[in-house]
Short mmCIF file of C-alpha atoms in Angstrom, two decimals:
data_model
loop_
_atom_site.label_atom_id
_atom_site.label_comp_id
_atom_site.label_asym_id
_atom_site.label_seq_id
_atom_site.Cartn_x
_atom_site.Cartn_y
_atom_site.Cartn_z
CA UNK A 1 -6.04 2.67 -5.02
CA UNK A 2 -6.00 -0.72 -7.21
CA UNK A 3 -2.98 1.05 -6.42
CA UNK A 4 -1.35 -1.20 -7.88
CA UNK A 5 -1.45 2.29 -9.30
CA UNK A 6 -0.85 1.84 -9.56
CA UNK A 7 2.63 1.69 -8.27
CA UNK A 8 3.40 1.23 -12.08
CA UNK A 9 1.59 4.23 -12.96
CA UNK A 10 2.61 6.34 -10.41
CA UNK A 11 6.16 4.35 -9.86
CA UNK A 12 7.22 6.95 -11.46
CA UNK A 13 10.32 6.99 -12.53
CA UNK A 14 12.43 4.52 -10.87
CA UNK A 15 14.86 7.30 -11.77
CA UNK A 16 15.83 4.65 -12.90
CA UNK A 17 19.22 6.24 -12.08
CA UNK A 18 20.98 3.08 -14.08
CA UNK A 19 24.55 3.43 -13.79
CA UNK A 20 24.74 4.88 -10.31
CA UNK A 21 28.28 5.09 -9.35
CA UNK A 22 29.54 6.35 -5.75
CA UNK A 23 33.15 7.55 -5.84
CA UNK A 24 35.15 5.66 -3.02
CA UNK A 25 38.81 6.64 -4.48
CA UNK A 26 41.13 8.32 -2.33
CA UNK A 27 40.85 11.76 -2.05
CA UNK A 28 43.41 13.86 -3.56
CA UNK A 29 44.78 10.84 -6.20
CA UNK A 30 43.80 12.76 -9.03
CA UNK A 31 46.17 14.15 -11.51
CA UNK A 32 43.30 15.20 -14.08
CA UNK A 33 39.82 15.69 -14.21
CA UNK A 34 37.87 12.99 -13.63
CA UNK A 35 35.88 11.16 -11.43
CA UNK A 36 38.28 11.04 -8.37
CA UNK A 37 38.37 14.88 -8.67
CA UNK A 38 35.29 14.28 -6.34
CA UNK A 39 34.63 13.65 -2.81
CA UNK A 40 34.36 10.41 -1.41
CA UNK A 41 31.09 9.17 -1.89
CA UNK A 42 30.06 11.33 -4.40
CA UNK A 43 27.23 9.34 -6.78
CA UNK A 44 27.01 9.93 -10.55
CA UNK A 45 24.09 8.14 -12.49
CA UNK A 46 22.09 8.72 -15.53
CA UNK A 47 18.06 9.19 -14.86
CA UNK A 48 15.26 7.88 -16.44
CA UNK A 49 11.05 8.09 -15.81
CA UNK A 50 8.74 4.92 -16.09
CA UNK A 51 5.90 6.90 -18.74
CA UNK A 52 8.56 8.09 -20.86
CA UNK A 53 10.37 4.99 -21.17
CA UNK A 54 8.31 1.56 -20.22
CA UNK A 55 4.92 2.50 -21.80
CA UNK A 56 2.64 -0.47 -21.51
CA UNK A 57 -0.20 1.49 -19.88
CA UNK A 58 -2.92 -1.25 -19.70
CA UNK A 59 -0.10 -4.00 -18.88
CA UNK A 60 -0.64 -5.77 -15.21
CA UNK A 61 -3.66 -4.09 -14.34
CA UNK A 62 -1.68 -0.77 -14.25
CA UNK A 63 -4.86 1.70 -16.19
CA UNK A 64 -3.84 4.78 -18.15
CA UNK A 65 -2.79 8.25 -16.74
CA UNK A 66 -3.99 11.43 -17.58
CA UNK A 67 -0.91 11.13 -20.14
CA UNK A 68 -2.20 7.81 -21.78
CA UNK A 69 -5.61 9.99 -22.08
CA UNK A 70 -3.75 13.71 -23.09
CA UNK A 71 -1.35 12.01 -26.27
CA UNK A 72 -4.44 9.95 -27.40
CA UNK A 73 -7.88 11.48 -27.56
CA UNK A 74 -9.59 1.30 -15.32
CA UNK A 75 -8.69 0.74 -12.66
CA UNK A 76 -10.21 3.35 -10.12
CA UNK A 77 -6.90 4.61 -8.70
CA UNK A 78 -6.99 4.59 -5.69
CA UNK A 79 -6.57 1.52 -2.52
CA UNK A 80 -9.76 0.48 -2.28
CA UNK A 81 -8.97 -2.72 -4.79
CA UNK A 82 -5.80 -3.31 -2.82
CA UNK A 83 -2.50 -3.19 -4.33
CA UNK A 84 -1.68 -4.72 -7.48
CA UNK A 85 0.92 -7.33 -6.66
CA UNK A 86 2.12 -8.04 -10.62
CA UNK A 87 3.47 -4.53 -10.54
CA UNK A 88 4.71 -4.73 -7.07
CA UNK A 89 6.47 -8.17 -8.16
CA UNK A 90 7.94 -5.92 -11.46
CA UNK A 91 9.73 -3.05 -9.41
CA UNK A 92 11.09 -5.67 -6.73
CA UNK A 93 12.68 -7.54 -9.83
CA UNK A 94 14.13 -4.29 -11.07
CA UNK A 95 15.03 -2.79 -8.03
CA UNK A 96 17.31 -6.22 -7.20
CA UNK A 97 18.33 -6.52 -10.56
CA UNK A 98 20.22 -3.12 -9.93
CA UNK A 99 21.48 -3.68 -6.71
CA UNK A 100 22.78 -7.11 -7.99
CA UNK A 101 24.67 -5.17 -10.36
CA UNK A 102 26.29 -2.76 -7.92
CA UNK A 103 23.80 0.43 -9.12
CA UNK A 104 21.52 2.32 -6.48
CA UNK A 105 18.14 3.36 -7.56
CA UNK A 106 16.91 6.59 -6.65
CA UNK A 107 13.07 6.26 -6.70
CA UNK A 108 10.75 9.33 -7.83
CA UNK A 109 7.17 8.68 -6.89
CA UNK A 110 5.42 10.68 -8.90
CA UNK A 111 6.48 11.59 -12.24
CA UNK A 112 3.65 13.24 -13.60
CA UNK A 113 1.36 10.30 -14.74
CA UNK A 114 -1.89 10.71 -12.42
CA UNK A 115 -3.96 7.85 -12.89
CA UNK A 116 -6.81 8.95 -15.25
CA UNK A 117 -9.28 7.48 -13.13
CA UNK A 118 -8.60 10.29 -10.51
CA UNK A 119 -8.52 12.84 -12.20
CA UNK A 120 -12.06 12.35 -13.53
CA UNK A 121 -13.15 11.34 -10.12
CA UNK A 122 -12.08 14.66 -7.81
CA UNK A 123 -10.39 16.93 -10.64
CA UNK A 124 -6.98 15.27 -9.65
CA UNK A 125 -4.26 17.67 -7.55
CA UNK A 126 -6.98 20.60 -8.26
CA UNK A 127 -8.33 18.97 -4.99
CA UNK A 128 -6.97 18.46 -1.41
CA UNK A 129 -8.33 14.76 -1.52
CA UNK A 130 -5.20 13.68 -3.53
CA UNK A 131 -3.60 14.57 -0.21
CA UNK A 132 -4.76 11.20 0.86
CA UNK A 133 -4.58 8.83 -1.74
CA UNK A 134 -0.94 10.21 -2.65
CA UNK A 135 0.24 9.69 0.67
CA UNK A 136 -1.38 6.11 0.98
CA UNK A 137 0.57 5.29 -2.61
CA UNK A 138 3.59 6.41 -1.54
CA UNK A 139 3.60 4.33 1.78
CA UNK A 140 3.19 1.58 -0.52
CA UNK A 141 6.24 1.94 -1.96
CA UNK A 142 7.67 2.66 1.31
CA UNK A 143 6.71 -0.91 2.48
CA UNK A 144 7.57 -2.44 -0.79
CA UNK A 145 10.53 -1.29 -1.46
CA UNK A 146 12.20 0.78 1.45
CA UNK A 147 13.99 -2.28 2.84
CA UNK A 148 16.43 -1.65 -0.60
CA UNK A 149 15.40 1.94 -1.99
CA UNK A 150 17.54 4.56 0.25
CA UNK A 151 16.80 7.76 -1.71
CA UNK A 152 13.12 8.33 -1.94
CA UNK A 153 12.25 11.42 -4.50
CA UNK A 154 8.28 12.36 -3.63
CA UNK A 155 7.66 14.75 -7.24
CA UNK A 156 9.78 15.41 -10.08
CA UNK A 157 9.42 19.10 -11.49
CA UNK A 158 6.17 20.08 -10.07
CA UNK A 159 6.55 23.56 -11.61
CA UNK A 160 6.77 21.49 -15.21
CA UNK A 161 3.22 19.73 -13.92
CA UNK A 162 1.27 22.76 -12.53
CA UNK A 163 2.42 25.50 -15.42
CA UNK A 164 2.41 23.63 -17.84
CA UNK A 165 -0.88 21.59 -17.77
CA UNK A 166 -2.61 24.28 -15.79
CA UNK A 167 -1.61 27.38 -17.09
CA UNK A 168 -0.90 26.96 -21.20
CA UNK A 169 -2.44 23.77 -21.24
CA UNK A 170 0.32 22.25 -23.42
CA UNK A 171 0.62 19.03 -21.26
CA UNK A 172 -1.85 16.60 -19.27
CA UNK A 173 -4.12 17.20 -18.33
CA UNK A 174 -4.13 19.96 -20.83
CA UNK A 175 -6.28 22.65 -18.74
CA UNK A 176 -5.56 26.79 -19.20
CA UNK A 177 -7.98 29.48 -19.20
CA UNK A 178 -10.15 29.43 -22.91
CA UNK A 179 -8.39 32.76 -23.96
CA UNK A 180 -5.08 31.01 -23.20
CA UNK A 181 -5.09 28.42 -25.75
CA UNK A 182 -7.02 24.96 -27.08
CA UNK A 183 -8.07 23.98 -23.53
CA UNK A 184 -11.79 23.03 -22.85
CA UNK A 185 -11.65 23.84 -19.11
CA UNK A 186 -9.26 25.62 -16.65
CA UNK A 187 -8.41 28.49 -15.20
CA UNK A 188 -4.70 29.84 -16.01
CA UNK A 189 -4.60 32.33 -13.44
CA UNK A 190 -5.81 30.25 -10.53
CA UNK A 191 -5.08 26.54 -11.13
CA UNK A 192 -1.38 26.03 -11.31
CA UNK A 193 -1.21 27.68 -7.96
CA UNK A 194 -4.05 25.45 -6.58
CA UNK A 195 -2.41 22.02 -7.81
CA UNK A 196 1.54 23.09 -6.88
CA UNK A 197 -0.01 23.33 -2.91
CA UNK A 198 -1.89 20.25 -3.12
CA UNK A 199 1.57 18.90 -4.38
CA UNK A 200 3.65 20.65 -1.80
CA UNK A 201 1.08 19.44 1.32
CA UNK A 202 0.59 15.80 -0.59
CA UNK A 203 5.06 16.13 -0.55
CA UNK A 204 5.15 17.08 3.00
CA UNK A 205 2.71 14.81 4.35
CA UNK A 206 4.42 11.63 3.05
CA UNK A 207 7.76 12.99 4.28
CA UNK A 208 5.94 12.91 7.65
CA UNK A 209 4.76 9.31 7.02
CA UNK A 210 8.06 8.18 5.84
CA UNK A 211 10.42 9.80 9.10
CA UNK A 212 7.68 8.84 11.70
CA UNK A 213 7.12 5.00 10.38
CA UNK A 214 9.90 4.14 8.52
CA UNK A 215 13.15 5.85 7.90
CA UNK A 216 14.38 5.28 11.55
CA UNK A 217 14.95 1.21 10.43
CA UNK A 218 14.84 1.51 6.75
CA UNK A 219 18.00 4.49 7.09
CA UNK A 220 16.97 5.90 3.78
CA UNK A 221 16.46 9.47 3.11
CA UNK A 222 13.74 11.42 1.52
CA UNK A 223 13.51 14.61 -0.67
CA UNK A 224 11.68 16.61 -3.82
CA UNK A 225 13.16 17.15 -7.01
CA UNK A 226 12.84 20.86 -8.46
CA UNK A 227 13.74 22.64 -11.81
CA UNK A 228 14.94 26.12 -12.20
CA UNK A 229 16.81 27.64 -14.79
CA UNK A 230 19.26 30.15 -14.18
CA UNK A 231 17.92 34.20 -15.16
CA UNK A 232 20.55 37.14 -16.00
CA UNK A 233 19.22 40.40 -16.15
CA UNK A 234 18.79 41.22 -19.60
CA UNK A 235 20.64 44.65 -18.68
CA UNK A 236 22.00 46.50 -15.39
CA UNK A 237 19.08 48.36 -14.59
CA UNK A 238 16.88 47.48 -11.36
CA UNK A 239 13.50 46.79 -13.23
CA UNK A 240 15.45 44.00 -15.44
CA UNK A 241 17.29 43.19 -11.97
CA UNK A 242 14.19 42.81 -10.79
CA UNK A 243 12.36 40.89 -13.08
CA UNK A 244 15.38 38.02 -13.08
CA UNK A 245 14.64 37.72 -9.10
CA UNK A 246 11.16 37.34 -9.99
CA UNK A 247 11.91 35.12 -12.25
CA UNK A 248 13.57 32.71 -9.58
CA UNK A 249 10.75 33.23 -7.48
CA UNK A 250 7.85 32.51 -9.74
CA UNK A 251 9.96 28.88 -10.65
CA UNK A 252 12.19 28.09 -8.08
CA UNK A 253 11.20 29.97 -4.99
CA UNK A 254 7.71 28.78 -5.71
CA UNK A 255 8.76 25.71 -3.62
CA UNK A 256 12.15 26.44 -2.00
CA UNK A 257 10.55 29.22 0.22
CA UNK A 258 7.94 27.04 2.02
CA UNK A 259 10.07 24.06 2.00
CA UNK A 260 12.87 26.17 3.48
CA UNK A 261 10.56 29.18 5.43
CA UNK A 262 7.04 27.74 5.39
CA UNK A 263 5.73 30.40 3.12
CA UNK A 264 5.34 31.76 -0.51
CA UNK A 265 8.05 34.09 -2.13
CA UNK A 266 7.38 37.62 -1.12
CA UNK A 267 6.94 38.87 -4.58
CA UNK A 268 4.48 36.29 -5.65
CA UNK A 269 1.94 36.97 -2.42
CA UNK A 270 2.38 40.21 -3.56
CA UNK A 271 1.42 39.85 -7.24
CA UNK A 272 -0.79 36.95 -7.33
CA UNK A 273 -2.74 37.88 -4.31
CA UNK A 274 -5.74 35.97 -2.99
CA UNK A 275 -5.28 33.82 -6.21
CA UNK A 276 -2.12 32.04 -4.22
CA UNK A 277 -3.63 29.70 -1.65
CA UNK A 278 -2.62 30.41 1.43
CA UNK A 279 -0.74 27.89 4.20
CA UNK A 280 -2.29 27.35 7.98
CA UNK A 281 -0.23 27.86 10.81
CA UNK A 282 -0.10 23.75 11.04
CA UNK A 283 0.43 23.48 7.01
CA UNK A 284 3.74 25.77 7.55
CA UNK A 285 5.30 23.98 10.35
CA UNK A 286 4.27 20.45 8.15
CA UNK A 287 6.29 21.72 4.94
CA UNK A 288 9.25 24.16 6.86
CA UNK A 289 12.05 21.51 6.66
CA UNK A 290 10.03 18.46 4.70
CA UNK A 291 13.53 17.29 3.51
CA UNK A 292 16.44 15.21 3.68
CA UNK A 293 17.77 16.77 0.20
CA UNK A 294 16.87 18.63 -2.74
CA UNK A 295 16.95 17.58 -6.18
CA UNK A 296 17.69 19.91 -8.52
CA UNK A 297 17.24 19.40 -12.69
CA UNK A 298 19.11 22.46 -14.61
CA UNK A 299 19.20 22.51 -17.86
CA UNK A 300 19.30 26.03 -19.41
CA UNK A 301 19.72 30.22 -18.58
CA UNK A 302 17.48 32.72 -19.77
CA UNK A 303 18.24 36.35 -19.79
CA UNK A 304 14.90 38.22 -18.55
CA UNK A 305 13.77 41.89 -18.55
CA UNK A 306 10.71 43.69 -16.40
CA UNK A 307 7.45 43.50 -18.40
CA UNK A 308 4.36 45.73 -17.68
CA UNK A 309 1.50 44.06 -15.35
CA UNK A 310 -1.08 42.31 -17.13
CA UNK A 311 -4.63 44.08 -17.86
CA UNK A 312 -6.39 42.10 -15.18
CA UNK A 313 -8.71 40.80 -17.12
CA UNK A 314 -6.72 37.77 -18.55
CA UNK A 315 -4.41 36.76 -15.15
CA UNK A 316 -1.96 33.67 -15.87
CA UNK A 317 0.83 32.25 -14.11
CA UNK A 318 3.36 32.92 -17.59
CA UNK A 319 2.68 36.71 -17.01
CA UNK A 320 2.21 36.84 -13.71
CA UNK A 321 6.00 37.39 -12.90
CA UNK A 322 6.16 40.22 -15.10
CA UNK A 323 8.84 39.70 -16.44
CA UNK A 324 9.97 37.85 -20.39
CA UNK A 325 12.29 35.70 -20.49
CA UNK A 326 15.01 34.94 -23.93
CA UNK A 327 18.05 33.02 -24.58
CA UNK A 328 19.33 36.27 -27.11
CA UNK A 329 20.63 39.66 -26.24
CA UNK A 330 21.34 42.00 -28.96
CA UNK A 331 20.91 39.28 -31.50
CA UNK A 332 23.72 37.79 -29.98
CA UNK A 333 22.74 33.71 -28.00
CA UNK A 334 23.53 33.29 -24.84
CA UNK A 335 24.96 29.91 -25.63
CA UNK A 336 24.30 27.08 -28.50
CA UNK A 337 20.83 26.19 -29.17
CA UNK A 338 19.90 22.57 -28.65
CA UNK A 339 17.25 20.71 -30.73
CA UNK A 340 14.73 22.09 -28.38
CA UNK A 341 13.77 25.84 -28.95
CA UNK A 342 14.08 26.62 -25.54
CA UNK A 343 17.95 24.77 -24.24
CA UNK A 344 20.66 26.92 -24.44
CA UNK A 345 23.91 25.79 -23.77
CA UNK A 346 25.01 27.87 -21.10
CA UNK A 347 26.79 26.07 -18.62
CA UNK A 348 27.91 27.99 -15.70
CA UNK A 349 24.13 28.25 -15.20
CA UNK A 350 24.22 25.18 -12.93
CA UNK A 351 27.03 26.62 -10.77
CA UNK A 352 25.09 29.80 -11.15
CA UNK A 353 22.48 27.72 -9.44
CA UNK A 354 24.20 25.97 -6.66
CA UNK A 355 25.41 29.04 -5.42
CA UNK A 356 22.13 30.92 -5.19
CA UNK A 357 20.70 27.90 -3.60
CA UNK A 358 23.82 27.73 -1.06
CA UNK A 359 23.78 31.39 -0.20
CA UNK A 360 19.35 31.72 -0.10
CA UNK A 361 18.52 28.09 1.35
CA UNK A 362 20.56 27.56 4.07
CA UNK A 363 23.08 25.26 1.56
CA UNK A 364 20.71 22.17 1.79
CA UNK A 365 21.99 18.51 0.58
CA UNK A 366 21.68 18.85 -3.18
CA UNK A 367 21.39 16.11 -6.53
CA UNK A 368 21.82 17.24 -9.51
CA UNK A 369 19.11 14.42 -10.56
CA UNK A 370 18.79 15.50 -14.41
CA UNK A 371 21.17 17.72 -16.65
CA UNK A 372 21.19 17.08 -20.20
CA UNK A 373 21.12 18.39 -23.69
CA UNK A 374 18.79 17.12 -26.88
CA UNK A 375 19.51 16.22 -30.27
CA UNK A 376 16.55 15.90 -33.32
CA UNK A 377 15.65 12.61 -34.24
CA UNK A 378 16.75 12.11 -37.82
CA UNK A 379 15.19 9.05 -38.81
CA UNK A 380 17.63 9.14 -42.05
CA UNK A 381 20.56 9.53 -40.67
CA UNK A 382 23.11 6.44 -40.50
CA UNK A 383 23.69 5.08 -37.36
CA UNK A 384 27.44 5.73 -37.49
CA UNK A 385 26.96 9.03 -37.41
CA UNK A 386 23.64 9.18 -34.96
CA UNK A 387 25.91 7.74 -32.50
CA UNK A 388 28.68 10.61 -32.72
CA UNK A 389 27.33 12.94 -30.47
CA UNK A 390 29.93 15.04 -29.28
CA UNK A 391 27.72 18.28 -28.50
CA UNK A 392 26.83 15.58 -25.37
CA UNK A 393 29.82 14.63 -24.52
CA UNK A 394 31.03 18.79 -24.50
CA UNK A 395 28.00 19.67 -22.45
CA UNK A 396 28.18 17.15 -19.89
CA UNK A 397 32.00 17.56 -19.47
CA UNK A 398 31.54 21.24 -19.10
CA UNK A 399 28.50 20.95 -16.76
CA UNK A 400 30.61 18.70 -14.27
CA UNK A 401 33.43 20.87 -14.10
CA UNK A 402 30.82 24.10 -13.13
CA UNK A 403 29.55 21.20 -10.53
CA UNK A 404 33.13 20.67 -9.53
CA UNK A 405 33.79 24.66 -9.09
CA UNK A 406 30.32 25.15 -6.78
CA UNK A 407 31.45 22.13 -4.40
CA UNK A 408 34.97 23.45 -4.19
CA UNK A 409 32.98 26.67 -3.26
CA UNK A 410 31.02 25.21 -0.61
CA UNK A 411 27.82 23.83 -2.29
CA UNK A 412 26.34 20.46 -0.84
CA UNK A 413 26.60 18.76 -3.97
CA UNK A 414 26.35 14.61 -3.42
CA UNK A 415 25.32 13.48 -6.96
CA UNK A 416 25.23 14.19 -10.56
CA UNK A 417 22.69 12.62 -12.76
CA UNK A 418 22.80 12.46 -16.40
CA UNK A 419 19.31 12.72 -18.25
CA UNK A 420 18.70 10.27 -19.83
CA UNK A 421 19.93 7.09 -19.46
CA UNK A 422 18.38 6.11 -23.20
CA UNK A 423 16.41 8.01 -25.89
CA UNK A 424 13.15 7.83 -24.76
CA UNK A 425 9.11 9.56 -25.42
CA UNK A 426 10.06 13.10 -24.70
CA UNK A 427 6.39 14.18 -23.28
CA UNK A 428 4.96 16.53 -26.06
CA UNK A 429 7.79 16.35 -28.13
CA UNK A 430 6.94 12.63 -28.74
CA UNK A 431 9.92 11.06 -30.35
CA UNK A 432 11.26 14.29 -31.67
CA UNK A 433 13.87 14.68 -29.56
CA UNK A 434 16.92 12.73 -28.19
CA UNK A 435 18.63 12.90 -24.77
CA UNK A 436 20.06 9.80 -24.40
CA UNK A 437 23.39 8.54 -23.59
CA UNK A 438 22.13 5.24 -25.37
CA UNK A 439 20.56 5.64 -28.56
CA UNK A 440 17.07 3.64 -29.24
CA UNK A 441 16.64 2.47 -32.51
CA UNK A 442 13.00 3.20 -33.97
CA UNK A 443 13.71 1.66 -36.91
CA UNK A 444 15.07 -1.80 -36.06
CA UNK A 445 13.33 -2.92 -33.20
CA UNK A 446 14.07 -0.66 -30.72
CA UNK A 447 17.91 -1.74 -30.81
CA UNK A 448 19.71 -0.36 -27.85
CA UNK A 449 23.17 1.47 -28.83
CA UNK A 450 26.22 2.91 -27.09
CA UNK A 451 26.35 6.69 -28.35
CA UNK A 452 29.85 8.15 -27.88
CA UNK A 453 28.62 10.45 -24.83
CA UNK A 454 27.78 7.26 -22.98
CA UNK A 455 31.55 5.89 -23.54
CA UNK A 456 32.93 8.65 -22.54
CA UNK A 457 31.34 8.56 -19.30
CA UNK A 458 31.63 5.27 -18.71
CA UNK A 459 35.36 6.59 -19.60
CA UNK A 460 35.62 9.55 -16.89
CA UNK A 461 33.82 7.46 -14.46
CA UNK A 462 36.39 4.72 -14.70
CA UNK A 463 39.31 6.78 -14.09
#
């Protein structure tokens, strides 16, 4: 891989969990709710993803993604140029530049942004010879940067990746069947399951590479980083029951069940049928246990009710659950609505969450490693009042008390990361949307400033 990949492209998102805090109060010297409520050693950070924040896709030799290529329309991508030591040189100086400053990174390794020049070589994750070149990136990093990195994050959201530039073809690489929507190739019934196991076996087998070669003198650990919502029946009887199980499965279980069992959800071998690609005996013992932790990014609930199968003639992951999701019952919300159509506010979601995870996957070490909640980018708006976010500050404060509850109940909670860090390219939302605890100016420069959600974290974490 000029993999240099290189490691910029792919470097995905050095988290960059800025502001990562662990809690080394005494227990029990709490008199309010803050951050000594916690246990000892408890982290809190904000999160952040190289493509959606650093840009510069043809800086230091680094070639564009599949991104760079989907929001506009080389290096070769893979080792065979050896690594690009500019971009190596660029995470070391950011990686010390944390530690120097008392913050932890948490390193993802692939945050969506494929090299290009794979994907028009061998189709990208749609084949098995990713496997390879993956693994051979992420050892990269390993060397590089294991000596300092000790929480190594293989994928971010690879449900977000497979379903949603596989099956409606709404991001990169922007593939769905032709009936399914403004794609020029794909196949929405078959790809996103054929890229999410190509991710899964490409996650496993640098977990292997990792515990056999490194981890036993570099003492870091390694993990994945999922999303679910959380799914309510959208009324008491089994079929809706039913459908918000499925739900979990189709998103969640998707990857929890091999990486906790070896194998696919029940319900989706039983739905998708020979479309799902089946594991070997080998494959199953490779991914059954691929984990040190599990990230986990929450960020909304949906209430969903049992749908009719699909004709047959038009099969696609988003109706192969058989089931609709909606964030109103009765014309009633099931919490605020952010700036994004689909985030509603529904907090004790995430505990919601834990606990399922607790009580189906054998309580694994969890990170919350993004929770957060959007505002629209009004370019007119003064800055004195773009600043005052306090629907952040209320959802973050409410979120960490649910996360408070679940550990208190058992969950193996160990961090809490805010997303974002800073306003930042919000995938194909462009710069509609803000996250951030630090507002970007697009006006003036990109001036960096303090919104009041990030002082009054900096607030509860200084308590």
């Amino acid at each position: 891989m000029a993999i240099g990949i290189k490691i910029c492209s792919l470097l995905s998102d050095l988290l960059v969990v800025l502001l990562v805090v662990a809690v080394t109060l005494e227990r029990g010297a709490c008199s309010s709710f803050n951050r000594s409520s916690f246990p000892d050693g408890f982290i809190f950070g904000t999160s952040s993803s190289s493509y959606q924040s650093e840009g510069a896709a043809m800086e230091g030799g680094k070639g564009p993604s599949i991104w760079d290529t989907f929001t506009h329309a080389h290096s070769d991508g893979s080792l065979s140029e050896g690594i690009n030591k500019e971009v190596v040189e660029f995470y070391n100086n950011l990686i010390n530049e944390l530690i120097s400053n008392g913050l932890q990174p948490l390193v993802t390794i692939f945050h969506w942004d494929l090299p290009q020049a794979l994907e028009d070589k061998y189709g990208g994750f749609l084949s098995n010879r990713i496997i390879e070149d993956y693994v051979d990136y992420a050892e990269v990093c390993f060397k590089e940067f294991g000596d300092r990195v000790k929480h190594w994050i293989t994928f971010n959201e690879p449900w977000s990746f497979c379903s949603f530039g596989y099956a409606s073809g709404t991001s990169a690489p922007g593939r769905c069947s032709p009936w399914a929507g403004n794609c020029t190739a794909g196949d929405s019934g078959r790809e996103p399951y054929t890229v999410c196991h190509n991710q899964l076996l490409a996650h496993a087998s640098a977990v292997k590479v990792y515990k056999n070669k490194y981890q036993g003198t570099q003492k870091g650990k390694i993990g994945i980083t999922l999303v679910s919502h959380w799914f309510i029946p959208y009324s008491d009887s089994k079929p809706d029951q039913d459908a918000a199980q499925r739900s979990l499965d189709f998103m969640y279980g998707w990857f929890m069940d091999p990486l906790t069992r070896g194998d696919y959800p029940f319900s989706m071998k039983a739905i998708v049928g020979n479309r799902l690609p089946k594991f070997t005996e080998q494959q199953s013992e490779l991914i059954k246990g691929s984990y040190d932790f599990i990230g986990l990014n929450y960020y909304t609930t949906n209430y969903a009710y049992s749908v009719p199968p699909s004709n047959g003639l038009h099969t696609s992951y988003t109706t192969d659950s058989q089931a609709n999701t909606t964030g109103v019952r009765n014309g009633i919300p099931l919490g605020p609505q952010a700036a994004s159509a689909w985030l509603y506010i529904y907090p004790p979601g995430i505990r919601d969450l834990l606990l399922y995870t607790k009580t189906r996957y054998d309580n694994p070490v969890i990170y919350i490693t993004e929770n957060g909640v959007d505002e629209f980018n009004i370019p007119s708006l003064p800055l004195k009042l773009a600043l005052k976010d306090d629907i952040r500050v209320s959802f973050h404060q409410k979120h960490i008390l649910n996360i408070y509850k679940a550990i208190r109940e058992g969950v193996n909670l160990k961090g809490y990361f805010v997303w974002s860090f800073m306003d930042d390219f919000e995938w194909g939302g462009g710069y509609i949307y803000r996250f951030g605890l630090v507002f970007v100016d697009y006006n003036d420069g990109l001036k960096r400033c303090r919104k009041k959600s990030a002082r009054w974290f900096h607030r509860f974490l200084n308590k």
